[in-house]
Short mmCIF file of C-alpha atoms in Angstrom, two decimals:
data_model
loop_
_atom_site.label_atom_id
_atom_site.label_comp_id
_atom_site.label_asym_id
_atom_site.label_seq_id
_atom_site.Cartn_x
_atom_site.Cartn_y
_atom_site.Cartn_z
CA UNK W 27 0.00 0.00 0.00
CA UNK W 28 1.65 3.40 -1.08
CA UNK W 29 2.30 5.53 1.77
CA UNK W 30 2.08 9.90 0.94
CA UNK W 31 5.45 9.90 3.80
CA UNK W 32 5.17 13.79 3.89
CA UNK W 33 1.53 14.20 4.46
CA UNK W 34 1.76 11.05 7.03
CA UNK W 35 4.63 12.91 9.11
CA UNK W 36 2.82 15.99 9.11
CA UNK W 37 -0.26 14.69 10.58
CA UNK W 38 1.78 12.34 13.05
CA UNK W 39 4.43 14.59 14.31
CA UNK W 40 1.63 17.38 14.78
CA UNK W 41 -0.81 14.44 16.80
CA UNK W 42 2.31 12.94 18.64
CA UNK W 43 3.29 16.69 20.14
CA UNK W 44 -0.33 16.98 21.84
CA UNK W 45 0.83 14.56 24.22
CA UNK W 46 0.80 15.39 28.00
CA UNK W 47 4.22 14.33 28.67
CA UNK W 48 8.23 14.45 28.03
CA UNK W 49 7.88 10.74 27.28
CA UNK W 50 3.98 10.76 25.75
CA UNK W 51 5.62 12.97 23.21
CA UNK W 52 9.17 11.08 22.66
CA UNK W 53 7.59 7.94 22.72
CA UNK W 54 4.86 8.80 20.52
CA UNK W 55 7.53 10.06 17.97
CA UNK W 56 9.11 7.00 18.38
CA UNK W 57 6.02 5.18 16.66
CA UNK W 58 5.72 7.57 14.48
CA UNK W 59 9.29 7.62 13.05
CA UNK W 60 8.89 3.78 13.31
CA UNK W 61 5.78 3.50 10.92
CA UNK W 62 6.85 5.93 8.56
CA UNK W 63 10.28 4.41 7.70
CA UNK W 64 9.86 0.85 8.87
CA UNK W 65 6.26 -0.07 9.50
CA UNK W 66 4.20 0.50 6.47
CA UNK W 67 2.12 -2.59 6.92
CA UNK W 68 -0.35 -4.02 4.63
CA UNK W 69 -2.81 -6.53 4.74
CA UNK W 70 -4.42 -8.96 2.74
CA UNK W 71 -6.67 -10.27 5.48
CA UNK W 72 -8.93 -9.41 8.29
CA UNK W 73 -8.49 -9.06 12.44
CA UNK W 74 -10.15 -7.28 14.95
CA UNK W 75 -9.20 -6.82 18.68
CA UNK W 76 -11.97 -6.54 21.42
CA UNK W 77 -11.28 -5.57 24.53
CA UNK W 78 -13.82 -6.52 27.11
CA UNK W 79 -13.07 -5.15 30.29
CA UNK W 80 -14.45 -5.46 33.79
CA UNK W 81 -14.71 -2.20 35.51
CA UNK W 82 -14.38 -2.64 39.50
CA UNK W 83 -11.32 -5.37 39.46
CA UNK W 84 -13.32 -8.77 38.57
CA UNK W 85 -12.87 -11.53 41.74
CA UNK W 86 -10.36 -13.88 39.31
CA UNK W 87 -10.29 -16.26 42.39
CA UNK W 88 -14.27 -17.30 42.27
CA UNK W 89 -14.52 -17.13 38.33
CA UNK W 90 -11.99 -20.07 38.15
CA UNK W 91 -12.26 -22.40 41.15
CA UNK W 92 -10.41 -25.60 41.98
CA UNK W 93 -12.95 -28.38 42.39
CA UNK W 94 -10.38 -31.05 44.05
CA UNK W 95 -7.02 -31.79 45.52
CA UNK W 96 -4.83 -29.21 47.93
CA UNK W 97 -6.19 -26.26 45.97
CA UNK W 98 -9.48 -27.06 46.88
CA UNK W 99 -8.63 -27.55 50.35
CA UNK W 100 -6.73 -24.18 50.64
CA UNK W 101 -9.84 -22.12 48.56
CA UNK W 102 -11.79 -23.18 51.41
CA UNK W 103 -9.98 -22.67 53.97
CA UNK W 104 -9.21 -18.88 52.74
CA UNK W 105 -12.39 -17.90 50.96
CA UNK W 106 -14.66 -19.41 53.89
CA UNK W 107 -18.02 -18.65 53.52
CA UNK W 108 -17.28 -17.16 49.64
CA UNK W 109 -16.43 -20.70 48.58
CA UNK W 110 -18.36 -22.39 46.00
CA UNK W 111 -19.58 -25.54 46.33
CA UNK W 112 -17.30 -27.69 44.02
CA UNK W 113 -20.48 -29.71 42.58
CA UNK W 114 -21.88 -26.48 41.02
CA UNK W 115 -18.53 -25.58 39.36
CA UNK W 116 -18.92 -25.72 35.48
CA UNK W 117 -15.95 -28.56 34.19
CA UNK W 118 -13.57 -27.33 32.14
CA UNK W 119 -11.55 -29.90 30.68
CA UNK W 120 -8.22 -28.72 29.43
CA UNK W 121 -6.24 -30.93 26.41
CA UNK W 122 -3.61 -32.90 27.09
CA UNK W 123 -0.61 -30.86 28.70
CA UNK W 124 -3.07 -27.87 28.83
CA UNK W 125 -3.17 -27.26 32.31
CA UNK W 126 -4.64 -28.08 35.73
CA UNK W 127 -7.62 -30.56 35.31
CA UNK W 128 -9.08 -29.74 38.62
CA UNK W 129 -10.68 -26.53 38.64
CA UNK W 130 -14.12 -25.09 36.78
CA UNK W 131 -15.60 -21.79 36.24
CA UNK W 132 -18.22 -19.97 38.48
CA UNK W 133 -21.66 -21.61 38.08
CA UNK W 134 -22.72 -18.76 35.89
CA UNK W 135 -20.77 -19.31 33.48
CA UNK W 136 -21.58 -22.67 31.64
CA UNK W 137 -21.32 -21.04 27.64
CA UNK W 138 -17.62 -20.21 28.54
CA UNK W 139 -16.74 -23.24 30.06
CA UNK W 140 -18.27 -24.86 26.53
CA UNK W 141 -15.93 -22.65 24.52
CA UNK W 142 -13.06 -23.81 26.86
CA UNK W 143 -13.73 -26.96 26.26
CA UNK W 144 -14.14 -26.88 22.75
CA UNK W 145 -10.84 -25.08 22.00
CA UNK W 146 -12.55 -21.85 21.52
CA UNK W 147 -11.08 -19.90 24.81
CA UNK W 148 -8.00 -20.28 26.93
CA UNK W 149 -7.17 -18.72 30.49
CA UNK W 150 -4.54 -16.73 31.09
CA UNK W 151 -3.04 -17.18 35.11
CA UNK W 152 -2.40 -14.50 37.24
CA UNK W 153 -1.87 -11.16 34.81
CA UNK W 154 -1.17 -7.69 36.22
CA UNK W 155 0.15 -4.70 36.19
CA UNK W 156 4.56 -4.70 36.84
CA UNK W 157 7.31 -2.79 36.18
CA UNK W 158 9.36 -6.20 36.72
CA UNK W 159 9.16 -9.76 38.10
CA UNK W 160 8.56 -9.61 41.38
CA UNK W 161 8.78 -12.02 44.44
CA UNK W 162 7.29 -12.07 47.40
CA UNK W 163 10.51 -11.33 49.80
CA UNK W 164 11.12 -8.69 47.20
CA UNK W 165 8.13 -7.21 47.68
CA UNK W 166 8.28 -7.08 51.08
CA UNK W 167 11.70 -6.03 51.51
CA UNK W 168 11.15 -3.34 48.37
CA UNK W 169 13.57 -4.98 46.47
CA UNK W 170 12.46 -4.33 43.02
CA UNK W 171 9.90 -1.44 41.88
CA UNK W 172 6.54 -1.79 41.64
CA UNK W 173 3.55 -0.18 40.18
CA UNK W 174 2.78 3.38 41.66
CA UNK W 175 -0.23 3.64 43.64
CA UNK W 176 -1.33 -0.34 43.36
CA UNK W 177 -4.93 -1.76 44.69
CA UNK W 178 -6.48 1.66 43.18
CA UNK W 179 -8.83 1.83 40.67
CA UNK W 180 -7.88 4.56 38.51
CA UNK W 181 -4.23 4.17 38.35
CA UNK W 182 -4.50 0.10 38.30
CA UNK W 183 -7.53 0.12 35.45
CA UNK W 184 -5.04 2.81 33.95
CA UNK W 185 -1.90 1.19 34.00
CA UNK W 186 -3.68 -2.18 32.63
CA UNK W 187 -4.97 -0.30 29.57
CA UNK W 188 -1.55 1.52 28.83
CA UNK W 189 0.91 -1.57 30.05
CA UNK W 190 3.38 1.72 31.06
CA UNK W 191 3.13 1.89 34.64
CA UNK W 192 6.17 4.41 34.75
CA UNK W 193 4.29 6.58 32.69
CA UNK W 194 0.79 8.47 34.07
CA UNK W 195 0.43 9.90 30.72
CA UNK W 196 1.26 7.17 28.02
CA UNK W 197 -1.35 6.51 25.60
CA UNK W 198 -3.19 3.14 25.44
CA UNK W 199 -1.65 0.08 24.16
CA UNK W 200 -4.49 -0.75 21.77
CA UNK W 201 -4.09 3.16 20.54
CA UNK W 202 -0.28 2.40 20.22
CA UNK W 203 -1.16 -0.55 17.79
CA UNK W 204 -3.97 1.45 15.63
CA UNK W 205 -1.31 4.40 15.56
CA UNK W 206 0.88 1.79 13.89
CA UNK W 207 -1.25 0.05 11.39
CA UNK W 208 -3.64 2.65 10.82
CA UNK W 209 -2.69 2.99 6.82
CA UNK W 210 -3.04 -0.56 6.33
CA UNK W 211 -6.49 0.27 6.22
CA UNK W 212 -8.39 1.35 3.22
CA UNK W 213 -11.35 3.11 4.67
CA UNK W 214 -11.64 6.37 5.72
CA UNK W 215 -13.10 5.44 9.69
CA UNK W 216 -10.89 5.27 12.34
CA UNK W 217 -9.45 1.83 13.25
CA UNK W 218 -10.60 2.38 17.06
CA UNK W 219 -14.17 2.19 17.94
CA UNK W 220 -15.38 2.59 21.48
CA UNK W 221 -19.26 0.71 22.48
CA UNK W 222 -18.43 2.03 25.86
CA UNK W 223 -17.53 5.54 25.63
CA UNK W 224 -13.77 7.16 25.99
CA UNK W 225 -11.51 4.45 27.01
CA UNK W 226 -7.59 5.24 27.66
CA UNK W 227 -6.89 2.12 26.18
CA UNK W 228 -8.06 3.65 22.56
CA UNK W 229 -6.30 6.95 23.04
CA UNK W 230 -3.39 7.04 20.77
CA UNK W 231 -1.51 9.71 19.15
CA UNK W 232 -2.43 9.66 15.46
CA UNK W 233 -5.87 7.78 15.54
CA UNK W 234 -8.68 8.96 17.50
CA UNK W 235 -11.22 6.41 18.34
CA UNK W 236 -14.82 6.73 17.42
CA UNK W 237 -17.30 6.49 19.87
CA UNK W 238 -20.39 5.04 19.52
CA UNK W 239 -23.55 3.49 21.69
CA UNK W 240 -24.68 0.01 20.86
CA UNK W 241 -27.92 1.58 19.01
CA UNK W 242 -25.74 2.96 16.68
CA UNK W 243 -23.92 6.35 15.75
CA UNK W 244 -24.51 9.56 17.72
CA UNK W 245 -25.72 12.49 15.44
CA UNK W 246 -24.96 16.09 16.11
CA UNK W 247 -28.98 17.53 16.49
CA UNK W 248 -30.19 20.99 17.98
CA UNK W 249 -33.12 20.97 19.76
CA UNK W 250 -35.93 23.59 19.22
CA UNK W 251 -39.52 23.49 20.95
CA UNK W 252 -39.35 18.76 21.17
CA UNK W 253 -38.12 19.47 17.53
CA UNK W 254 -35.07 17.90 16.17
CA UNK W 255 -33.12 18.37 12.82
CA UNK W 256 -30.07 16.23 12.15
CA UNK W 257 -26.79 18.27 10.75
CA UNK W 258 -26.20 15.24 8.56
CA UNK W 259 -29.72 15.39 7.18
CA UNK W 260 -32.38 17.99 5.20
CA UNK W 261 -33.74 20.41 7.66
CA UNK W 262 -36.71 20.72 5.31
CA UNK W 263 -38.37 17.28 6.18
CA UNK W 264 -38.51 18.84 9.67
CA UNK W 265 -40.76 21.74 8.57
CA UNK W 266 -39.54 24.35 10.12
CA UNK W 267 -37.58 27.45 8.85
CA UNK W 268 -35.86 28.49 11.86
CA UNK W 269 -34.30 24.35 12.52
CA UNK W 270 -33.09 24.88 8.94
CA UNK W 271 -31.39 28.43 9.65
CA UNK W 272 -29.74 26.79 12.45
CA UNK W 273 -28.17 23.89 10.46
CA UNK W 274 -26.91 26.70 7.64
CA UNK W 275 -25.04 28.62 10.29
CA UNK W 276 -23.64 25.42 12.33
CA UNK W 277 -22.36 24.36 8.79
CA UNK W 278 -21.34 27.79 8.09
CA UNK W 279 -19.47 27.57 11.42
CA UNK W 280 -17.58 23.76 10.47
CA UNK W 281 -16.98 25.01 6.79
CA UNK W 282 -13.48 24.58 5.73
CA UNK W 283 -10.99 27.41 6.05
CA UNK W 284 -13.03 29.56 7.44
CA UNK W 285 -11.78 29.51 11.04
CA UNK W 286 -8.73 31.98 12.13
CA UNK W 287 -8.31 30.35 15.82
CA UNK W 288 -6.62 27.12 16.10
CA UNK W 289 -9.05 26.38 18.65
CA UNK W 290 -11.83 26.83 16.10
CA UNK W 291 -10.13 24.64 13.52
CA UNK W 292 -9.89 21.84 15.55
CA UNK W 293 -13.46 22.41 16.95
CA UNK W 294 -14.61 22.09 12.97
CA UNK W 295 -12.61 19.71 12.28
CA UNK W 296 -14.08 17.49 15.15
CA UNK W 297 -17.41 18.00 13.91
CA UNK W 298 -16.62 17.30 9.90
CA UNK W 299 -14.79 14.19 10.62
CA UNK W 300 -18.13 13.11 13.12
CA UNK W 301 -20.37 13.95 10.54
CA UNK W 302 -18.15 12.24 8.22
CA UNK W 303 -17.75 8.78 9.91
CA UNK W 304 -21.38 8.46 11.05
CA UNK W 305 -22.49 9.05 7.63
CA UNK W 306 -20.36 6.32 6.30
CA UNK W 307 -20.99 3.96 9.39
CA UNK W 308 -24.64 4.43 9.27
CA UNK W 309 -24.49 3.69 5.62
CA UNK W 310 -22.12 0.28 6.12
CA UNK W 311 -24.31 -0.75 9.17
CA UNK W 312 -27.54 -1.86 7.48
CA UNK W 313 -30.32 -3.59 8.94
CA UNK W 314 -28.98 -5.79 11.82
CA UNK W 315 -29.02 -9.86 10.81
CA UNK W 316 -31.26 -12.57 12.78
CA UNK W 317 -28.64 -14.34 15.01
CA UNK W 318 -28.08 -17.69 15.33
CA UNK W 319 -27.70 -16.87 18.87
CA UNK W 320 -29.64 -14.33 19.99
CA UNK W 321 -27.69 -11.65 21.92
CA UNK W 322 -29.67 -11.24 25.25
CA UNK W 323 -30.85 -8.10 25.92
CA UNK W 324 -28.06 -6.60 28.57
CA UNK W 325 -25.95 -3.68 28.11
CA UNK W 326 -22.77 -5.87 27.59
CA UNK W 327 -24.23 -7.69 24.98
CA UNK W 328 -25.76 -5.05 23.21
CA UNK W 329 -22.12 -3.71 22.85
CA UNK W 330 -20.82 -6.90 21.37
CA UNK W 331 -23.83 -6.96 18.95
CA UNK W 332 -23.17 -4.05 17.50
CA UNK W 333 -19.53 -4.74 17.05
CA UNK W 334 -20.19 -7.78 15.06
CA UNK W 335 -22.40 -5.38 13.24
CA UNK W 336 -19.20 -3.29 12.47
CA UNK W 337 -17.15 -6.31 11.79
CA UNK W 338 -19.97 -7.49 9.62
CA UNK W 339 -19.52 -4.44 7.40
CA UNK W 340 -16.01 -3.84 7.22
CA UNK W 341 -15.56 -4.98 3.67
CA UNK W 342 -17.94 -1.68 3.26
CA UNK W 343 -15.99 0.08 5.28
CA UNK W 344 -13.05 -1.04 4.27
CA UNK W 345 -10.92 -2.20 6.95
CA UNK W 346 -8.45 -4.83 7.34
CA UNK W 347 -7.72 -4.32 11.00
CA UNK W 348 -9.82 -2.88 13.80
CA UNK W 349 -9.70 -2.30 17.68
CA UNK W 350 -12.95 -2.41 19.77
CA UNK W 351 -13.65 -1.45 23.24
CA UNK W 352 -16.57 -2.94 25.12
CA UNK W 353 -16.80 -2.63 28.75
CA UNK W 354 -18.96 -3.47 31.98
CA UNK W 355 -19.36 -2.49 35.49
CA UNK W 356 -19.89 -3.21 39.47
CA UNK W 357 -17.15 -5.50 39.83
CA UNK W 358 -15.74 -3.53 43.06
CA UNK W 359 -17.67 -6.70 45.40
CA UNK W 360 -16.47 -5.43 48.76
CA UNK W 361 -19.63 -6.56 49.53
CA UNK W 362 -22.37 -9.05 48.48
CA UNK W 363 -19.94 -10.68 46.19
CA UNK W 364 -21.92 -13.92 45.61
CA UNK W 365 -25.06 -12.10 44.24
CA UNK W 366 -23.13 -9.33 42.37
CA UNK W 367 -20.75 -11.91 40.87
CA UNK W 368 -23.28 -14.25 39.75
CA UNK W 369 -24.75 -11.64 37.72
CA UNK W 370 -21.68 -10.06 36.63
CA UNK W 371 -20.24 -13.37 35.14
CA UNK W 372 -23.66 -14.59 34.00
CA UNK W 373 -24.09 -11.41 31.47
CA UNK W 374 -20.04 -11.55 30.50
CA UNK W 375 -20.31 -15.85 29.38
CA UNK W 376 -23.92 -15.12 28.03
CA UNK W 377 -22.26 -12.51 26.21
CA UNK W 378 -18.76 -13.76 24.78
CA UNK W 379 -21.23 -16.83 24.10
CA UNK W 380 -23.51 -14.52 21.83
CA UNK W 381 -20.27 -12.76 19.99
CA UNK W 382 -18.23 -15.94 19.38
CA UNK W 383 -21.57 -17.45 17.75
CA UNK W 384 -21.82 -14.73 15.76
CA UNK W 385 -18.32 -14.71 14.24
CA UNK W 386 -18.67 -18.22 13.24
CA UNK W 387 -21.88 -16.47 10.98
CA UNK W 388 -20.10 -13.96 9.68
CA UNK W 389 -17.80 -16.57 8.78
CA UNK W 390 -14.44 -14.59 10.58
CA UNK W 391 -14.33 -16.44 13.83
CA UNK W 392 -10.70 -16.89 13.15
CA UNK W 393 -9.86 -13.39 13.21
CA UNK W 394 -11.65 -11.85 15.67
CA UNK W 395 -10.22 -12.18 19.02
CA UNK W 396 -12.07 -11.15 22.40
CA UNK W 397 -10.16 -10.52 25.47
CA UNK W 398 -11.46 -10.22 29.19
CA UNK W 399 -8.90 -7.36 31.15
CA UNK W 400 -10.16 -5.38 34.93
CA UNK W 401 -8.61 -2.94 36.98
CA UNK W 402 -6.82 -5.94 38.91
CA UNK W 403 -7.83 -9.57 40.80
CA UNK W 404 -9.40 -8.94 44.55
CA UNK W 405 -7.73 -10.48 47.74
CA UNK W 406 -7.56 -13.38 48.47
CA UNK W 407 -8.14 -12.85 51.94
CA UNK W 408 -12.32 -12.38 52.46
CA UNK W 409 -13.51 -9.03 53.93
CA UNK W 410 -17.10 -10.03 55.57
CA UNK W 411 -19.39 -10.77 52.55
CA UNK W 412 -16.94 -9.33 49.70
CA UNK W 413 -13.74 -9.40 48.71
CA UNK W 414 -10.96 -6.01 48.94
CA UNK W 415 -9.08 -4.73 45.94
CA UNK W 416 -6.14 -7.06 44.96
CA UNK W 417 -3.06 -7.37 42.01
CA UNK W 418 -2.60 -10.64 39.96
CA UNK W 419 -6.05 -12.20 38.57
CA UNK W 420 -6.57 -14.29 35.92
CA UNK W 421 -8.59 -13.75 32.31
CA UNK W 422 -10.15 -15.32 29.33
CA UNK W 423 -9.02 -14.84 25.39
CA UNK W 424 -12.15 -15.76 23.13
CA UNK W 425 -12.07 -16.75 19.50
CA UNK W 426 -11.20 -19.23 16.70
CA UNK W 427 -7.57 -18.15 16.47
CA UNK W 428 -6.89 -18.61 19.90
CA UNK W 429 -4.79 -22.32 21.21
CA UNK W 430 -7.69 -22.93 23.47
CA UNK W 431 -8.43 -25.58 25.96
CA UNK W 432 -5.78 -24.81 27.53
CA UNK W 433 -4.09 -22.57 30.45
CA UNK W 434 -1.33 -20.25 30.12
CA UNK W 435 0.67 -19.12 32.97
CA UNK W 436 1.00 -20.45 36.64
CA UNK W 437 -1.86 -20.54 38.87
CA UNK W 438 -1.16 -19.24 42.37
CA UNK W 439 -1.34 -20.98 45.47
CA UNK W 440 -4.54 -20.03 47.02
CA UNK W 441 -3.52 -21.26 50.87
CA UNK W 442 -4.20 -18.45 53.88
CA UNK W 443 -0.86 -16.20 54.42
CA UNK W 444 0.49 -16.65 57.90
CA UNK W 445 2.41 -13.85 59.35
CA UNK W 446 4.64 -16.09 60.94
CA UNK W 447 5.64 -18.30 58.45
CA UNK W 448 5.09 -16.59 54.64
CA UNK W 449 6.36 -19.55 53.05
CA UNK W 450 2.49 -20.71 53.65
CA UNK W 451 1.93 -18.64 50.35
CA UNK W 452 4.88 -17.37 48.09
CA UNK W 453 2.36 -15.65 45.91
CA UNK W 454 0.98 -13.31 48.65
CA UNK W 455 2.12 -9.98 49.60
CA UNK W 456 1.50 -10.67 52.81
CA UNK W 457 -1.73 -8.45 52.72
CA UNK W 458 -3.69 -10.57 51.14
CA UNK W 459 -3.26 -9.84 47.38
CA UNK W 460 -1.77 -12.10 44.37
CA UNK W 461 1.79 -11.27 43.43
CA UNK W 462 1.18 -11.32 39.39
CA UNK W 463 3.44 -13.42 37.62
CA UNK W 464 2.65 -12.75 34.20
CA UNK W 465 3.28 -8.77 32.80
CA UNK W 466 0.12 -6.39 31.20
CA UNK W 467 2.85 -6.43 28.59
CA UNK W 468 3.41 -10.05 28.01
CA UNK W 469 -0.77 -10.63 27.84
CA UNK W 470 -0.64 -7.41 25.54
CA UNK W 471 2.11 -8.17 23.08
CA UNK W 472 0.97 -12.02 22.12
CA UNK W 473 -2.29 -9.96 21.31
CA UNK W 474 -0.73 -7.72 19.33
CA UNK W 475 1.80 -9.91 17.70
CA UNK W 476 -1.27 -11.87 16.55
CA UNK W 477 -2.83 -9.04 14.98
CA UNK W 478 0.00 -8.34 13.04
CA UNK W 479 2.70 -6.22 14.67
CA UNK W 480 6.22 -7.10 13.73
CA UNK W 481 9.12 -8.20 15.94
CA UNK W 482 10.17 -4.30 15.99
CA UNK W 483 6.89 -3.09 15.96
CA UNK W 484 6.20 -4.95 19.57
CA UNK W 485 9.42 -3.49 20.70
CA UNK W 486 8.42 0.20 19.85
CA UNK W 487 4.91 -0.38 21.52
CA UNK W 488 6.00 -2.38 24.52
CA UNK W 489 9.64 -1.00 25.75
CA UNK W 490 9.37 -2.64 28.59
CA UNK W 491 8.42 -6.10 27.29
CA UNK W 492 12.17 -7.29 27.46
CA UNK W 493 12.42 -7.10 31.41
CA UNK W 494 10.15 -10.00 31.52
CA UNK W 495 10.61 -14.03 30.25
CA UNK W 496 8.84 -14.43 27.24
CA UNK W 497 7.40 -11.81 25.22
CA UNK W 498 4.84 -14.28 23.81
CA UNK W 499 2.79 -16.31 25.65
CA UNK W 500 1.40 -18.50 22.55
CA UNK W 501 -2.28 -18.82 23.35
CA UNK W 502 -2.75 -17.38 19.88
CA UNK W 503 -2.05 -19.18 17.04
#
């Protein structure tokens, strides 16, 4: 695909300087220098990237639950009156060499554990946010740096969707990517689209993600009297002369070149390239198709429908790669866990159920890869009816293209810390919380690497991927 270099360094170098930061703007000139000169990718297929992610730090340690063996006996002993019963534990059956055969998923969660089972999913042990391998006498003894402000929300949730904990104001990992391989895309839409509003894990410096609500796109309207009229439409099916006079001056506002404050510019230019991308969108999007599994009617789902709505149309829109963000909430279960949780995980396997289905219609299952991520696991340790804010947790990758039935990664040792002797469990802080043991950056790069990012490409968009063991976990294929 020919590459205008000028007009791309131009546009990147002028995006990449908006960042917050000495390294936001370094680093996003980095990329930039990198896909100019070394990265002008091309495509002859089709992938798409969905991050699903689970706002409130998701309780990894009841969504995958050992059903026998010394596990079993330490879950009980440290999750007490949290512990679920190991008869109502959906199996999961791993292949040969895949894993531990003794544990299942939360009750709620029977369509996942089918997917598992049928090679269709894989779990990934213990992921979080580092800055580099850590023990647990290293972490005590502050040995080795670790994450600034852990067990908090917004810089955990943050760190998760940038993979740069030593930088508050990187941009998201899946923005890094799209700023990347943005030209390997033919269509004029941005390679990011949001289902769940503005994301950090979208916000790159060259592609801004579009943002949309699983009706649909959002239209720029005024309102007069209950009356609407649609910029992108004729005011005149409206009826009403003064709606009309409003559209000709907002469009007189937005026209191009007429703005002398920068301010005003990129306040029209905003607007035109909304106007611009809903019209096409809308146009792509079509009526929706009957399912061959319905998409229950939750907000979750109804994000994941309309993504495989998007993915259904990209030959219209013309896009060989895409990034998605989906995302839902009330995970924080500091208290009434059980009830909370079985809702929480009922909607999220009814729901990667639904989407995987639907792939497998569209015929693209194999290149459309859904992948669970949360602000961080809870503790171990159980605070009355809940569960406090944690580190390590574990996470499901969703799709035809993924090495499923199996698990990647180590799974902790779930026994209750004693003060006196922390040998008891090596993979507590001593607090409570899961020591991680694989890196943000690991989990993030075999995604990416998948998708199609070079050897030097993963390098620019994960610097700190080489502190860790293996920059690719291979539960993608």
């Amino acid at each position: 695909m020919h590459v205008d270099r000028r007009k791309f360094l131009r546009r990147s170098l002028c995006a990449a300087l908006g960042g917050a930061s000495l390294y936001s703007a370094l680093g996003n000139l980095r990329l930039v220098a990198a896909a100019a000169n070394a990265h002008r990718y091309a495509f002859s297929d089709y992938k798409a990237l969905v991050c699903v992610f689970l706002y409130g730090g998701n309780d990894s340690f009841n969504t995958i639950v050992p059903i026998s063996g010394q596990a079993r006996i330490d879950y009980e002993s440290s999750r007490s009156d949290l512990a679920l019963a190991a008869g109502t534990l959906a199996a999961v059956t791993p292949a040969t060499g895949g894993g531990p055969s003794n544990y299942g998923l939360h009750p709620a969660m029977p369509e996942l554990a089918g997917l598992f089972n049928t090679g269709k999913a894989a779990i990934v042990a213990n992921v979080g946010s580092l800055l580099y391998p850590i023990t647990q006498a290293q972490y005590q003894n502050d040995g080795v740096p670790t994450p600034p402000q852990l067990f908090s929300h917004d810089d955990q949730s943050s760190q998760w969707q940038t993979s740069r904990p030593d930088d508050a104001s990187a941009n998201g990992w899946g923005g890094r990517i799209a700023d990347l391989l943005y030209t390997a895309n033919a269509g004029q839409i941005p390679m990011s689209i949001t289902l769940a509003g503005s994301d950090l894990f979208q916000r790159g410096a060259i592609v801004n993600p579009y943002a949309m609500s699983p009706s649909g796109v959002t239209r720029l309207s005024y309102q007069d009297d209950g009356d609407e009229c649609w910029i992108s439409n004729s005011c005149a099916d409206f009826g009403a002369a003064n709606m009309a006079a409003n559209a000709a001056a907002f469009n007189a506002l937005i026209a191009s070149g007429t703005q002398a404050h920068v301010l005003e510019r990129a306040f029209a230019d905003a607007a035109n390239r909304s106007i611009a991308n809903y019209r096409i969108i809308d146009s792509a999007l079509g009526d929706p198709p009957t399912w061959t599994t319905p998409f229950p009617d939750i907000d979750l789902s109804n994000q994941l429908q309309m993504v495989a709505r998007l993915i259904g149309a990209r030959g219209a829109l013309g896009m060989s790669r895409q990034v998605f963000f989906v995302s839902a909430g009330n995970y924080d279960t500091h208290s009434d866990q059980s009830s909370n949780q079985q809702d929480n995980l009922s909607q999220l396997s009814q729901a990667l159920k639904a989407f995987y289905d639907a792939t497998v219609q569209l015929g693209i299952a194999d290149s459309v890869t859904a992948f669970t991520a949360s602000d961080f696991g809870r503790s171990l340790a159980v605070n009355s009816s809940g569960t406090d804010h944690g580190w390590g947790g574990h996470h499901f990758v969703v799709g035809g293209g993924v090495n499923g039935q199996r698990f990647y990664g180590t799974m902790p040792s779930l026994a209750r810390y004693d003060d006196d002797n922390p040998g008891s469990n090596p993979d507590d802080t001593g607090y409570g919380q899961i020591i991680p043991t694989l890196a943000v950056d690991q989990y993030a790069a075999t995604l990416a690497r998948w998708f199609g990012v070079d050897g030097s490409g993963i390098a620019d968009v994960f610097p700190n991927l080489g502190r860790f063991g293996s920059a690719d976990l291979g539960f993608m294929g």
